[in-house]
PDB file of C-alpha atoms in Angstrom:
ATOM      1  CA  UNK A 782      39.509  -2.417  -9.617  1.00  0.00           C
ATOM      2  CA  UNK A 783      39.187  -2.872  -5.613  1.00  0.00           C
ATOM      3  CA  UNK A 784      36.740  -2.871  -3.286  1.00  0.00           C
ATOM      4  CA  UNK A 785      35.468   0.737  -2.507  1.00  0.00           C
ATOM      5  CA  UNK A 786      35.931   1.545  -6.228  1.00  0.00           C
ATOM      6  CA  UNK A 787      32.356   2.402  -7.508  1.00  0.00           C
ATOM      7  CA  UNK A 788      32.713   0.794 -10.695  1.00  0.00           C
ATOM      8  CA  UNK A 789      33.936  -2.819  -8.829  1.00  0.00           C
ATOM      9  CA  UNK A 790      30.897  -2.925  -6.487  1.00  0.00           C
ATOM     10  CA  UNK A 791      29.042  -1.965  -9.721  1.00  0.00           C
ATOM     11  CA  UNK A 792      30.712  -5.306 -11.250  1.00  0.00           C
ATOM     12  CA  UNK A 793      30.359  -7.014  -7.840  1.00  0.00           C
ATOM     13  CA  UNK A 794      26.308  -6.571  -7.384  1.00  0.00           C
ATOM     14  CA  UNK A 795      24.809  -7.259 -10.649  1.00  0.00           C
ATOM     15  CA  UNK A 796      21.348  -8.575 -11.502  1.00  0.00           C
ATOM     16  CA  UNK A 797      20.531 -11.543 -12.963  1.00  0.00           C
ATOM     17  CA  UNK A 798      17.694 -14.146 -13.730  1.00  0.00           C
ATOM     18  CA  UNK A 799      17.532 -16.931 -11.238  1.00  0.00           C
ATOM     19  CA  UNK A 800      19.480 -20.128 -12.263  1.00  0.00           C
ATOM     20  CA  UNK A 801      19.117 -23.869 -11.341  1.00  0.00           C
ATOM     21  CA  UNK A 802      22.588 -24.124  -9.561  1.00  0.00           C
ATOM     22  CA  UNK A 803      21.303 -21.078  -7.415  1.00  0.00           C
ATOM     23  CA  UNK A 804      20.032 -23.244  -5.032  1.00  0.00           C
ATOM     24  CA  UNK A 805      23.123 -24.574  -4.014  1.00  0.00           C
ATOM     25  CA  UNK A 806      24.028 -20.404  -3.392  1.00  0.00           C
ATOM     26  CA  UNK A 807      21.191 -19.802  -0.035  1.00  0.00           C
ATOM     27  CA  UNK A 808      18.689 -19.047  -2.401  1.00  0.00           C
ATOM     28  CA  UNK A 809      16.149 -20.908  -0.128  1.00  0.00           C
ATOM     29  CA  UNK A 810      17.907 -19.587   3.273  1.00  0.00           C
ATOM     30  CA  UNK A 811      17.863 -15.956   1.582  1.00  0.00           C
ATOM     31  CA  UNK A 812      13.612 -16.434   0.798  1.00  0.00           C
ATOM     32  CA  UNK A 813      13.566 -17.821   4.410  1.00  0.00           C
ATOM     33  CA  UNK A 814      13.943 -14.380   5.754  1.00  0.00           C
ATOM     34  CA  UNK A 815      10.648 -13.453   4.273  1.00  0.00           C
ATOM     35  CA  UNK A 816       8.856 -16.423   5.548  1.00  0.00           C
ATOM     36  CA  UNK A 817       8.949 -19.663   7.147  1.00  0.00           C
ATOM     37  CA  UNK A 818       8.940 -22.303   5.658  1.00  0.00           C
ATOM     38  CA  UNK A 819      10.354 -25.999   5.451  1.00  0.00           C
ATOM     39  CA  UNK A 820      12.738 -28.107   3.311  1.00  0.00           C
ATOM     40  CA  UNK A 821      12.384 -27.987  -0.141  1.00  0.00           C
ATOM     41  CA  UNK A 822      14.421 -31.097  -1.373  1.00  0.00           C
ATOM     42  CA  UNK A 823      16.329 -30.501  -5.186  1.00  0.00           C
ATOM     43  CA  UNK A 824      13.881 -32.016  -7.526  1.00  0.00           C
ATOM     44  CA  UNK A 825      10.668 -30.353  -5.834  1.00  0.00           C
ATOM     45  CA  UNK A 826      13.441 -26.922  -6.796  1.00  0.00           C
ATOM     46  CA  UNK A 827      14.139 -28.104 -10.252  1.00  0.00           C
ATOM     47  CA  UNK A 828      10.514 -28.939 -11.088  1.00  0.00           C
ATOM     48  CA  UNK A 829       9.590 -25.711  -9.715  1.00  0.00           C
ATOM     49  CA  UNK A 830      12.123 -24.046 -11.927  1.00  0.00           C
ATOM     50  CA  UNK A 831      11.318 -25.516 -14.885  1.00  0.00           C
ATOM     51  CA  UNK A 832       7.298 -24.616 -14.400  1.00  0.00           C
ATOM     52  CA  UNK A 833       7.976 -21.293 -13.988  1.00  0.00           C
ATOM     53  CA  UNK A 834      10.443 -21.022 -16.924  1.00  0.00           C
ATOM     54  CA  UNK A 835       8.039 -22.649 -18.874  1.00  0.00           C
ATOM     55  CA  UNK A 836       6.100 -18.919 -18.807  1.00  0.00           C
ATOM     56  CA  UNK A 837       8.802 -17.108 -20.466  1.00  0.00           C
ATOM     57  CA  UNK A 838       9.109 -13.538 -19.455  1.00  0.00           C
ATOM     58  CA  UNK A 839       5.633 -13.522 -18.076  1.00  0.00           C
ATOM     59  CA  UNK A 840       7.325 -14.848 -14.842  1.00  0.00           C
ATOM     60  CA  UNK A 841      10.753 -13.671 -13.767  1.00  0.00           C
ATOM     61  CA  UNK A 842      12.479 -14.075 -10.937  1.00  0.00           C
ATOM     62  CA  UNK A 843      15.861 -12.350 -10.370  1.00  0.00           C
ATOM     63  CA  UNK A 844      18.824 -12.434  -8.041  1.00  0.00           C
ATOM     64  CA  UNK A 845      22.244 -10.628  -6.915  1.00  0.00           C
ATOM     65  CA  UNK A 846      24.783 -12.875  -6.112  1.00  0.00           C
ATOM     66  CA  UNK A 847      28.349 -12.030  -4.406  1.00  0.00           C
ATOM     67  CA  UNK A 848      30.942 -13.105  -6.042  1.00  0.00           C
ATOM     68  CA  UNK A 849      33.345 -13.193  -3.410  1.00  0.00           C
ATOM     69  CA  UNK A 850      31.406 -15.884  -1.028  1.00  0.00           C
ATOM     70  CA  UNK A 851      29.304 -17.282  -3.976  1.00  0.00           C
ATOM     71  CA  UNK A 852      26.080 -16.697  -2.004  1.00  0.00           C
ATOM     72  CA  UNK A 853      22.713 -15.201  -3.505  1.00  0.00           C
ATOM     73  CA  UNK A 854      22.056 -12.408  -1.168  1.00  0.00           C
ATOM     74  CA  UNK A 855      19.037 -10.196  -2.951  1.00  0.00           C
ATOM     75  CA  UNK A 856      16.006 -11.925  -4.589  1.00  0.00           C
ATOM     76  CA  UNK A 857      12.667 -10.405  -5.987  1.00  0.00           C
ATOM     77  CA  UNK A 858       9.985 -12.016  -8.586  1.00  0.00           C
ATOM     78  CA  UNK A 859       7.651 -10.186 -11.152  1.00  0.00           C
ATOM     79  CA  UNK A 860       4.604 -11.969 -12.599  1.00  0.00           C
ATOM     80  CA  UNK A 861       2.932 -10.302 -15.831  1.00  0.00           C
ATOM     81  CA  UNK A 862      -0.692 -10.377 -15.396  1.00  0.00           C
ATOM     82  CA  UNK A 863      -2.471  -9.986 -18.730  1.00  0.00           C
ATOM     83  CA  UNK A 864      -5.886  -8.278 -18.403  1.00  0.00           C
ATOM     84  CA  UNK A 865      -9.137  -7.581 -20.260  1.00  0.00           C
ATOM     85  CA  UNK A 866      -9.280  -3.676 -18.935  1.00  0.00           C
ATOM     86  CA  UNK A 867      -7.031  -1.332 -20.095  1.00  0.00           C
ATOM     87  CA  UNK A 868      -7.543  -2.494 -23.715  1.00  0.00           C
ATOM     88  CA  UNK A 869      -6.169  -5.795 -22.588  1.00  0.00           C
ATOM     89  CA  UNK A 870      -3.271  -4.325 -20.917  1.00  0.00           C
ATOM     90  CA  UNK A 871      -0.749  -5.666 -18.596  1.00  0.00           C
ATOM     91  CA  UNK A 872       0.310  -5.274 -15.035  1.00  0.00           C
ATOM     92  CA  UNK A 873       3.491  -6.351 -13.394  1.00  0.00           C
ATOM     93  CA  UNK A 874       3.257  -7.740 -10.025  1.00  0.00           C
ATOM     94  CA  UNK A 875       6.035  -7.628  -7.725  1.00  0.00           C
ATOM     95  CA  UNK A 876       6.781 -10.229  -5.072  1.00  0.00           C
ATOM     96  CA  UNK A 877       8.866 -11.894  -2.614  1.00  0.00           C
ATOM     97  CA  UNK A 878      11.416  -9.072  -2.450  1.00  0.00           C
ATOM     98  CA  UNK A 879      14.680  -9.592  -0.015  1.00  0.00           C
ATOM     99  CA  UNK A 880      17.931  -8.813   0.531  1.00  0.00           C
ATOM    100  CA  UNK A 881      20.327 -10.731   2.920  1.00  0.00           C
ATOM    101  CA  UNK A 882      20.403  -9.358   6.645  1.00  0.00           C
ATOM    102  CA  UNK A 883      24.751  -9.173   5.717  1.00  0.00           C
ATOM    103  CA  UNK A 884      23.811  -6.998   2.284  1.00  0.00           C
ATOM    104  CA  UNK A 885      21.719  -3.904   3.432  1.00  0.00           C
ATOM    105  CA  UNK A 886      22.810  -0.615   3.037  1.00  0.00           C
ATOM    106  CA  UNK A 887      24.114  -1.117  -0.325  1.00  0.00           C
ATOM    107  CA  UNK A 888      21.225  -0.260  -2.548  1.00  0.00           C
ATOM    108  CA  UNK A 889      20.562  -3.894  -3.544  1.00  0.00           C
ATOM    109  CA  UNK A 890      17.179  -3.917  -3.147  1.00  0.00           C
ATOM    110  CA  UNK A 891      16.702  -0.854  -5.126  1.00  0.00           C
ATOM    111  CA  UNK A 892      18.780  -2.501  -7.671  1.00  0.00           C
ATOM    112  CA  UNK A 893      16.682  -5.304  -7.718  1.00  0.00           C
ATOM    113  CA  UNK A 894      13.202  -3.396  -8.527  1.00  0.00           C
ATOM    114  CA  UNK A 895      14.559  -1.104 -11.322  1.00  0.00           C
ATOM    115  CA  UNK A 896      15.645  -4.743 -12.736  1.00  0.00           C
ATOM    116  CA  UNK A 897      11.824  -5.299 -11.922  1.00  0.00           C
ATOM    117  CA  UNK A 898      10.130  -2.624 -13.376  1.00  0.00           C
ATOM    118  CA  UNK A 899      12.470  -2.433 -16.070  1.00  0.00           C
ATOM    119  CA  UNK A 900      11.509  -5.638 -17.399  1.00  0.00           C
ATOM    120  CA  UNK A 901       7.801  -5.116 -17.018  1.00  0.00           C
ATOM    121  CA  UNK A 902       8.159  -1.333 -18.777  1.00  0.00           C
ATOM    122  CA  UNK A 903       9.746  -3.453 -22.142  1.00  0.00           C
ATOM    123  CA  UNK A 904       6.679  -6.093 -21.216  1.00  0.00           C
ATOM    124  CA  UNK A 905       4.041  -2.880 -22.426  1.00  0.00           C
ATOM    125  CA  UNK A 906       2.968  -2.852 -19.134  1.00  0.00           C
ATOM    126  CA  UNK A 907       0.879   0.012 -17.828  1.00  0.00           C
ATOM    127  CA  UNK A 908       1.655   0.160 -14.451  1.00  0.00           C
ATOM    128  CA  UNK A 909       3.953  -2.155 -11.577  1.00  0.00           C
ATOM    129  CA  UNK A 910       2.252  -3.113  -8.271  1.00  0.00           C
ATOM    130  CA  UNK A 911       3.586  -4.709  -5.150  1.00  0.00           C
ATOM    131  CA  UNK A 912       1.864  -4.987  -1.416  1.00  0.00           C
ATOM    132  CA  UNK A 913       4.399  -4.280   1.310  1.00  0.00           C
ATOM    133  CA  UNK A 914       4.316  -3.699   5.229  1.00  0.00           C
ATOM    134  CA  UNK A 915       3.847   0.265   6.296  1.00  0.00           C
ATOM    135  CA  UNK A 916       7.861  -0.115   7.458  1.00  0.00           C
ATOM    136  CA  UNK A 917       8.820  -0.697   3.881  1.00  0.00           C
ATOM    137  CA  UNK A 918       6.652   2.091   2.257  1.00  0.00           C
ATOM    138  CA  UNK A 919       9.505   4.760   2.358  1.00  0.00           C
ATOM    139  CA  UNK A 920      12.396   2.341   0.292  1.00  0.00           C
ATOM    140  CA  UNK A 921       9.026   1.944  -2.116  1.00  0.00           C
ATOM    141  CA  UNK A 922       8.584   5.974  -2.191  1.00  0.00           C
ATOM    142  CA  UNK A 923      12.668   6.238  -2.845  1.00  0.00           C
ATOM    143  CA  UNK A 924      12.083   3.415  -5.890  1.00  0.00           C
ATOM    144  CA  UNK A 925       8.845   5.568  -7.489  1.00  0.00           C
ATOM    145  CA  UNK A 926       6.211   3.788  -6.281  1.00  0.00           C
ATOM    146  CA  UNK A 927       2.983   5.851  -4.588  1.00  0.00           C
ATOM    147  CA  UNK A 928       0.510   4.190  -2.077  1.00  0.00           C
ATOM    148  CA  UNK A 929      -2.349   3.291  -3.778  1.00  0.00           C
ATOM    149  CA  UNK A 930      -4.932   0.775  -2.233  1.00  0.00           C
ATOM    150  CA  UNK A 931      -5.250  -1.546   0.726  1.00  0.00           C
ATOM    151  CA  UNK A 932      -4.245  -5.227   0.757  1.00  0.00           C
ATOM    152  CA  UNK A 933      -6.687  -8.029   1.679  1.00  0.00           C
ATOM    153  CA  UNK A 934      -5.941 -11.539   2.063  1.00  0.00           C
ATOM    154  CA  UNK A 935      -7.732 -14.753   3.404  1.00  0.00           C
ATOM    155  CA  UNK A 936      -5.135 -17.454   4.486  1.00  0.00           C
ATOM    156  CA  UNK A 937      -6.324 -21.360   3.926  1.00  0.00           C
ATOM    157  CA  UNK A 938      -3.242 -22.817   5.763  1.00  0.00           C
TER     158      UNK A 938
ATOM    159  CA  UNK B  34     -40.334 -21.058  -9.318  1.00  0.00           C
ATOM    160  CA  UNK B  35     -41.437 -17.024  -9.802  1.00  0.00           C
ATOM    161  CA  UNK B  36     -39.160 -13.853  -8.726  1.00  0.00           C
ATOM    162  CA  UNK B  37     -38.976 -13.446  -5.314  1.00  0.00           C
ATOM    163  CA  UNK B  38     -38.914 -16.895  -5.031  1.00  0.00           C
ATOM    164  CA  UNK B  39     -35.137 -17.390  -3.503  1.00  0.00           C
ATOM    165  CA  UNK B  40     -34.709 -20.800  -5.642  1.00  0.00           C
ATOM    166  CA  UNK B  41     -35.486 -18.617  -8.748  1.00  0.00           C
ATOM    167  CA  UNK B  42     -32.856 -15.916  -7.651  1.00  0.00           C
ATOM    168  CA  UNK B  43     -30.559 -18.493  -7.362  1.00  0.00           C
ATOM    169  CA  UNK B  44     -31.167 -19.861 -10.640  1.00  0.00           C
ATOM    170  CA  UNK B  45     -30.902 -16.666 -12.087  1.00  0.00           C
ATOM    171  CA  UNK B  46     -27.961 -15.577 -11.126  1.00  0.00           C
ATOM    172  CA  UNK B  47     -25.327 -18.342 -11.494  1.00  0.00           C
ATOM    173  CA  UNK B  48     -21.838 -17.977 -11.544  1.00  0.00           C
ATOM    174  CA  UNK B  49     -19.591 -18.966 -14.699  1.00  0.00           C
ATOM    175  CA  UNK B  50     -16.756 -18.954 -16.494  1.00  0.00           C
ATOM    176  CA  UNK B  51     -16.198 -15.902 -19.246  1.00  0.00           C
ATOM    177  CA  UNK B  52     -17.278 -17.234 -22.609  1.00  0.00           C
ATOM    178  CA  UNK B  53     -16.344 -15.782 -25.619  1.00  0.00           C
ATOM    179  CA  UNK B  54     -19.785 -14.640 -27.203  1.00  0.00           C
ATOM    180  CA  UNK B  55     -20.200 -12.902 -23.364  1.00  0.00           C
ATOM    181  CA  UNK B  56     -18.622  -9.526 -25.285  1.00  0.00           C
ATOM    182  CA  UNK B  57     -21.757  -9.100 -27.124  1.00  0.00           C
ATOM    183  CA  UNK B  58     -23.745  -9.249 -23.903  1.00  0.00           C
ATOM    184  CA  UNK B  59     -22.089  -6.151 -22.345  1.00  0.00           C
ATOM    185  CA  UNK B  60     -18.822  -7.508 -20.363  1.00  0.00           C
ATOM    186  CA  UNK B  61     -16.384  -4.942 -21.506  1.00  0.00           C
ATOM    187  CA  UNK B  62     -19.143  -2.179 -20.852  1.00  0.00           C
ATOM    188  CA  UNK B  63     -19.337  -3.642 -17.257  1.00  0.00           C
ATOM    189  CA  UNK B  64     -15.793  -3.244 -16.862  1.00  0.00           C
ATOM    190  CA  UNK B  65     -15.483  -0.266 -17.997  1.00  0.00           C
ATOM    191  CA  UNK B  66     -17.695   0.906 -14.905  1.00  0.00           C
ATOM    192  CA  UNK B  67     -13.818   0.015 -12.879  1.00  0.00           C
ATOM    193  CA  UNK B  68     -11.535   2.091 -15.399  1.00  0.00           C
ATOM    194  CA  UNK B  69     -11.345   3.840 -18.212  1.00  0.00           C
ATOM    195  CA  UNK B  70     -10.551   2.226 -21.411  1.00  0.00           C
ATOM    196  CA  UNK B  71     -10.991   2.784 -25.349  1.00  0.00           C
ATOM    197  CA  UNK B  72     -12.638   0.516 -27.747  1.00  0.00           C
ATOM    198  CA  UNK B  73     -11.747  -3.182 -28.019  1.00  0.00           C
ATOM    199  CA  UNK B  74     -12.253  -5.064 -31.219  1.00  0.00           C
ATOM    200  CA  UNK B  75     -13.956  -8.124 -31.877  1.00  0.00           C
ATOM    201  CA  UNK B  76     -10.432 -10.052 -32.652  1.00  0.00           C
ATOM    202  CA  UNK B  77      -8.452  -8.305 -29.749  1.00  0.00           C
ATOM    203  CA  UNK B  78     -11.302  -9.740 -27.465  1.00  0.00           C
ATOM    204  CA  UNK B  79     -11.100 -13.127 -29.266  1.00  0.00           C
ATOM    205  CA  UNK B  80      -6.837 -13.482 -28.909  1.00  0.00           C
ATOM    206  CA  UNK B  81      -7.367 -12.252 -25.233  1.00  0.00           C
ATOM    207  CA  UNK B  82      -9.263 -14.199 -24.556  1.00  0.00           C
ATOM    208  CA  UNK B  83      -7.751 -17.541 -26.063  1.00  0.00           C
ATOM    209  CA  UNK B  84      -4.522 -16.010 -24.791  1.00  0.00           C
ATOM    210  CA  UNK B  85      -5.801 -16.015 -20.986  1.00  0.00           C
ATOM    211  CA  UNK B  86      -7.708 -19.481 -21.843  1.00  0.00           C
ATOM    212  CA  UNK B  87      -4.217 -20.844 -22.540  1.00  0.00           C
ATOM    213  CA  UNK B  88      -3.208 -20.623 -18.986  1.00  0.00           C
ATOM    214  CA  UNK B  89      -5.970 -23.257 -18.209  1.00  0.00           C
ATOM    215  CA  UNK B  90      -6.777 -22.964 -14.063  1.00  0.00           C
ATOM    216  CA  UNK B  91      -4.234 -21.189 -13.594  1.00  0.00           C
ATOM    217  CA  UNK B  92      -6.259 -17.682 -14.676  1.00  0.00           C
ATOM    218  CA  UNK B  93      -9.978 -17.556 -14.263  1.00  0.00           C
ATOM    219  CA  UNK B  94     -12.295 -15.041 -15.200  1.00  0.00           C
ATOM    220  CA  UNK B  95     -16.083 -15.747 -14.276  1.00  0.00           C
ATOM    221  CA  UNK B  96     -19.362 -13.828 -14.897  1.00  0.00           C
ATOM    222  CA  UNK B  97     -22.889 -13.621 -13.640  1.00  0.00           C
ATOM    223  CA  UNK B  98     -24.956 -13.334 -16.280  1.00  0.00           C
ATOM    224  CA  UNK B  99     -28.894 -11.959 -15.713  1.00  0.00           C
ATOM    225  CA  UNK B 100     -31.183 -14.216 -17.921  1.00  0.00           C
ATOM    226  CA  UNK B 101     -33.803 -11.955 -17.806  1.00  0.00           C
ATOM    227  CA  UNK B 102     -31.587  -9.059 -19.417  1.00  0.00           C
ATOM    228  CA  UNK B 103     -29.334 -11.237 -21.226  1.00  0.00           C
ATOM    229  CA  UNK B 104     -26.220  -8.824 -19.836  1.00  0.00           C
ATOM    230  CA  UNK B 105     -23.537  -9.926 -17.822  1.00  0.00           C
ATOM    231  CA  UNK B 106     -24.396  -8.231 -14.533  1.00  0.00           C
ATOM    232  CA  UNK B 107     -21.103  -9.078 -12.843  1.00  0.00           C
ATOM    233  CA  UNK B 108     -17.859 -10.393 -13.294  1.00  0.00           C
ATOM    234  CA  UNK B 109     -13.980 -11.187 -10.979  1.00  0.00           C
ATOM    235  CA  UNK B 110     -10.754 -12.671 -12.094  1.00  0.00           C
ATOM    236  CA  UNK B 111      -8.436 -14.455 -10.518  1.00  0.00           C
ATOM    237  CA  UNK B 112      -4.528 -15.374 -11.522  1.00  0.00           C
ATOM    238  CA  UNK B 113      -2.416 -18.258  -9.571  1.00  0.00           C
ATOM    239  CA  UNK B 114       0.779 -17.438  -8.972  1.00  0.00           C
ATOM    240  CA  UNK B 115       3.420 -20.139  -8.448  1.00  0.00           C
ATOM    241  CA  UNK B 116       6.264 -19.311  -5.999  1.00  0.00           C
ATOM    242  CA  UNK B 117       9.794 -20.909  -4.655  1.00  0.00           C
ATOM    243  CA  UNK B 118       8.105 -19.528  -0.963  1.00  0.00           C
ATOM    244  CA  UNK B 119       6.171 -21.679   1.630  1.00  0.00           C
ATOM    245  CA  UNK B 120       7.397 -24.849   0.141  1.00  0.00           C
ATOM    246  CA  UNK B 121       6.597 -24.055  -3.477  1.00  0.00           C
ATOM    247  CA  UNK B 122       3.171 -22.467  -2.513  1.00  0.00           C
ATOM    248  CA  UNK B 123       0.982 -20.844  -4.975  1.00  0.00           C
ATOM    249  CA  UNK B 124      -1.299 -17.703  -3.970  1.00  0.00           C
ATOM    250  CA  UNK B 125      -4.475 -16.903  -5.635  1.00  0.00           C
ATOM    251  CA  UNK B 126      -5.011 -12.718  -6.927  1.00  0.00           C
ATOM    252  CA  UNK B 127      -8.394 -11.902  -7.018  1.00  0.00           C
ATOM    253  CA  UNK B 128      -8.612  -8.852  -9.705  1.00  0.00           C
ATOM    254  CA  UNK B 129     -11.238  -6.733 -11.835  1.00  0.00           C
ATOM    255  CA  UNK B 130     -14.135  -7.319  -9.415  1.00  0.00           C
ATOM    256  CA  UNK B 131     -17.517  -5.890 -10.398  1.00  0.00           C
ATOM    257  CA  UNK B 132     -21.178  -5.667 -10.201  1.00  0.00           C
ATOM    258  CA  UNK B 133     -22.996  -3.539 -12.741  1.00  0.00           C
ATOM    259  CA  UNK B 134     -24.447  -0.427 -11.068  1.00  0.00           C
ATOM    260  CA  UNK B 135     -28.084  -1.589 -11.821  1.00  0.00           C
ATOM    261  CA  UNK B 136     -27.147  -5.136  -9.950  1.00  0.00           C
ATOM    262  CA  UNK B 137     -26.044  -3.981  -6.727  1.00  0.00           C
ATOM    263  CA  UNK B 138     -27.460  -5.331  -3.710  1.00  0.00           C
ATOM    264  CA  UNK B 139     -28.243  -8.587  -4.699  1.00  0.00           C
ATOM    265  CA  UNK B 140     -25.047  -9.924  -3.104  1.00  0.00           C
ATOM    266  CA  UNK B 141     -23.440 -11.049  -6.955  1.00  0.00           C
ATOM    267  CA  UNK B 142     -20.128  -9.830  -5.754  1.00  0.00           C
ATOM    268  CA  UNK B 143     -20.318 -11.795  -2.991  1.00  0.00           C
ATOM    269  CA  UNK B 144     -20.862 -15.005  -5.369  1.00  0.00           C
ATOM    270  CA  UNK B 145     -18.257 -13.649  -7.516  1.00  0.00           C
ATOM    271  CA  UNK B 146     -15.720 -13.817  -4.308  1.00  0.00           C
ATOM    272  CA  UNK B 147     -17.154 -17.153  -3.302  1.00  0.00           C
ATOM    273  CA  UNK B 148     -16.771 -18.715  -6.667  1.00  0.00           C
ATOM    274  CA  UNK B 149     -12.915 -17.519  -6.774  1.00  0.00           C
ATOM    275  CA  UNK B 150     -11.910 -18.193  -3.860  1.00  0.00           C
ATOM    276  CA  UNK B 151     -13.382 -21.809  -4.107  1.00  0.00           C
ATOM    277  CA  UNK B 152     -11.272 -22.311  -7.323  1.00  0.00           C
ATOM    278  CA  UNK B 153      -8.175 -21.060  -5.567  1.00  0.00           C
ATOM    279  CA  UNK B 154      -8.701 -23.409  -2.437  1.00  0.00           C
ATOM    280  CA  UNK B 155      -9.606 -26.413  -5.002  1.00  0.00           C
ATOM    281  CA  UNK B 156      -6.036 -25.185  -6.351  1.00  0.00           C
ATOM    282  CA  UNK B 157      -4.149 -25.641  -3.596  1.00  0.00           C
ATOM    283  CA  UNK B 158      -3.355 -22.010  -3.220  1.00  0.00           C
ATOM    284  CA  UNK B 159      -2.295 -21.509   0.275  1.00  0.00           C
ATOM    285  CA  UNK B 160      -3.660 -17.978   0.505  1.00  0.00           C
ATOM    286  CA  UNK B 161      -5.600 -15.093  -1.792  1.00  0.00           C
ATOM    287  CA  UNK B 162      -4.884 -11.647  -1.737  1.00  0.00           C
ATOM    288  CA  UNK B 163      -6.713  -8.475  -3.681  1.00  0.00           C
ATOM    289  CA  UNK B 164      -5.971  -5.194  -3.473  1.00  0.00           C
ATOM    290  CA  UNK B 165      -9.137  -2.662  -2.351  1.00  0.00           C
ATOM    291  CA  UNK B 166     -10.152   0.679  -1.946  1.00  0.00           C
ATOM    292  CA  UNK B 167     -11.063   1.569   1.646  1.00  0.00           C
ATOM    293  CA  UNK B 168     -14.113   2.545   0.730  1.00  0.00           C
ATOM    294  CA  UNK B 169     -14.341  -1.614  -0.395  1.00  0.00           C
ATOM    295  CA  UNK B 170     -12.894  -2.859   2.939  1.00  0.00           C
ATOM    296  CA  UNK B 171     -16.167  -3.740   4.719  1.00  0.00           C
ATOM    297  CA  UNK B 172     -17.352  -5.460   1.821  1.00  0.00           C
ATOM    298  CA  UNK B 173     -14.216  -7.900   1.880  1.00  0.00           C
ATOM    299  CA  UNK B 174     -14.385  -8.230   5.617  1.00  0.00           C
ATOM    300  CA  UNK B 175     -17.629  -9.961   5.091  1.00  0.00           C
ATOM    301  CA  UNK B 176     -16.263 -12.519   2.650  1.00  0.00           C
ATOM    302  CA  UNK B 177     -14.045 -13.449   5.188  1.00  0.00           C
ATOM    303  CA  UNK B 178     -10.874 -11.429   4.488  1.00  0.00           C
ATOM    304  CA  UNK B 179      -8.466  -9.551   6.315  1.00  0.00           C
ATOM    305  CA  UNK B 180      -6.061  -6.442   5.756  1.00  0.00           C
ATOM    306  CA  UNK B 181      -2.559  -6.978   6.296  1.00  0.00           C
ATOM    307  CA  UNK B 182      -0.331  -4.683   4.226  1.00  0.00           C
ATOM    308  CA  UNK B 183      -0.461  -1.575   2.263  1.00  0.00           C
ATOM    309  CA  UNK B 184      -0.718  -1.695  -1.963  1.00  0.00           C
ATOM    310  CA  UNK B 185       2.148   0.509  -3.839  1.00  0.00           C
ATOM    311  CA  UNK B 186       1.766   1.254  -7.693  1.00  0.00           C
ATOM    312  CA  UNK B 187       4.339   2.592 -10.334  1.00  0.00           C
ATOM    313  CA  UNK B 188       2.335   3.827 -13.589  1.00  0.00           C
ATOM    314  CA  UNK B 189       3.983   4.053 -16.820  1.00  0.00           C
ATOM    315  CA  UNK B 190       1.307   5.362 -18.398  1.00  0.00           C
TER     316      UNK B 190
END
């Protein structure tokens, strides 16, 4: 296989769950396109890691990695929320969705939500939600998502 | 201290956390004033319920309960979520907000707001988000939040 065979870029691009040695990949510098913020030193990473892996499937968080310069260049988390209503059902949450400025145009973030929303569908969830800015509400529409509601937030920091 | 009396109103309507014997006061009939949903059992109720109590802060569900009526008049949930983003951050969801139609007025959803966004503050969170109708904007606006983005949903079923 060689690049601009559809089957190789299929090998190239797939999704996986997050691992420890990812941060040594740009998995930081990739989620610092989505927001600032500072250092984050290895342990504070690890310990991190191991919290959230201590939830099982109830808290994935998935990335694409390119094999040929070993960085992670898509990223995007789902958190199962388990509810009373619905006959105690389940929602997925999506968050902190990004793909490398280098890596657009090649369906990666689409890739990563069908990982997403795959994994919540075999969870018994009822329905996936995710907030996102009015820019990004057409690659949502192309992915099977509707506009539903209005997002509030109150910031403490 | 009489009705009327605003020490008495304040008395009476204090908010708490979800207890388990609150079923039999009318909580799932109160929820099922924000969706639709079939019959819950005794022992689903019960494993929810220690199922959600197993998360310890980390999910929240409180009530109001009216003294008078013995019903739970009110009731909000919230659901930390732990990220890799701003430095490790964690982000309160408020979800399942609300006041029984017979209760309205009387500011509980206000206190129900208050009381979660206190615990997510006390948690560190950095920031809390819902998701609204517009009709439900103005009421958020006065508890002090803000819209930023736009809410999509994917139903399965």
């Amino acid at each position: 296989m060689q690049s601009g065979d559809p089957s190789y870029e299929e090998d190239k691009f797939q999704v996986r769950k997050l691992e420890i040695s990812d941060k040594s990949k740009g998995f930081i510098e990739l989620l610092q396109q989505l927001s600032v913020f500072d250092f984050v030193s290895d342990k504070q990473f690890e310990e991190q890691f191991q919290e959230l892996s201590s939830y099982g499937d109830d808290h994935l968080v998935c990335v694409i990695e390119d094999h040929c310069s070993g960085k992670i260049v898509a990223t995007g988390s789902m958190l199962i929320e388990k509810k009373f209503l619905r006959n105690c059902g389940k929602v997925g949450h999506i968050e902190d969705v990004v793909v490398d400025a280098s890596a657009r145009g090649m369906q990666l973030g689409k890739k990563i939500i069908g990982f997403l929303t795959d994994h919540a569908q075999a969870m018994g969830c009822y329905k996936v939600i995710l907030d996102c800015s009015l820019d990004n509400k057409g690659f949502y529409e192309k992915c099977g998502f509707k506009q539903k509601e209005i997002q509030m937030t109150m910031y403490f920091v």
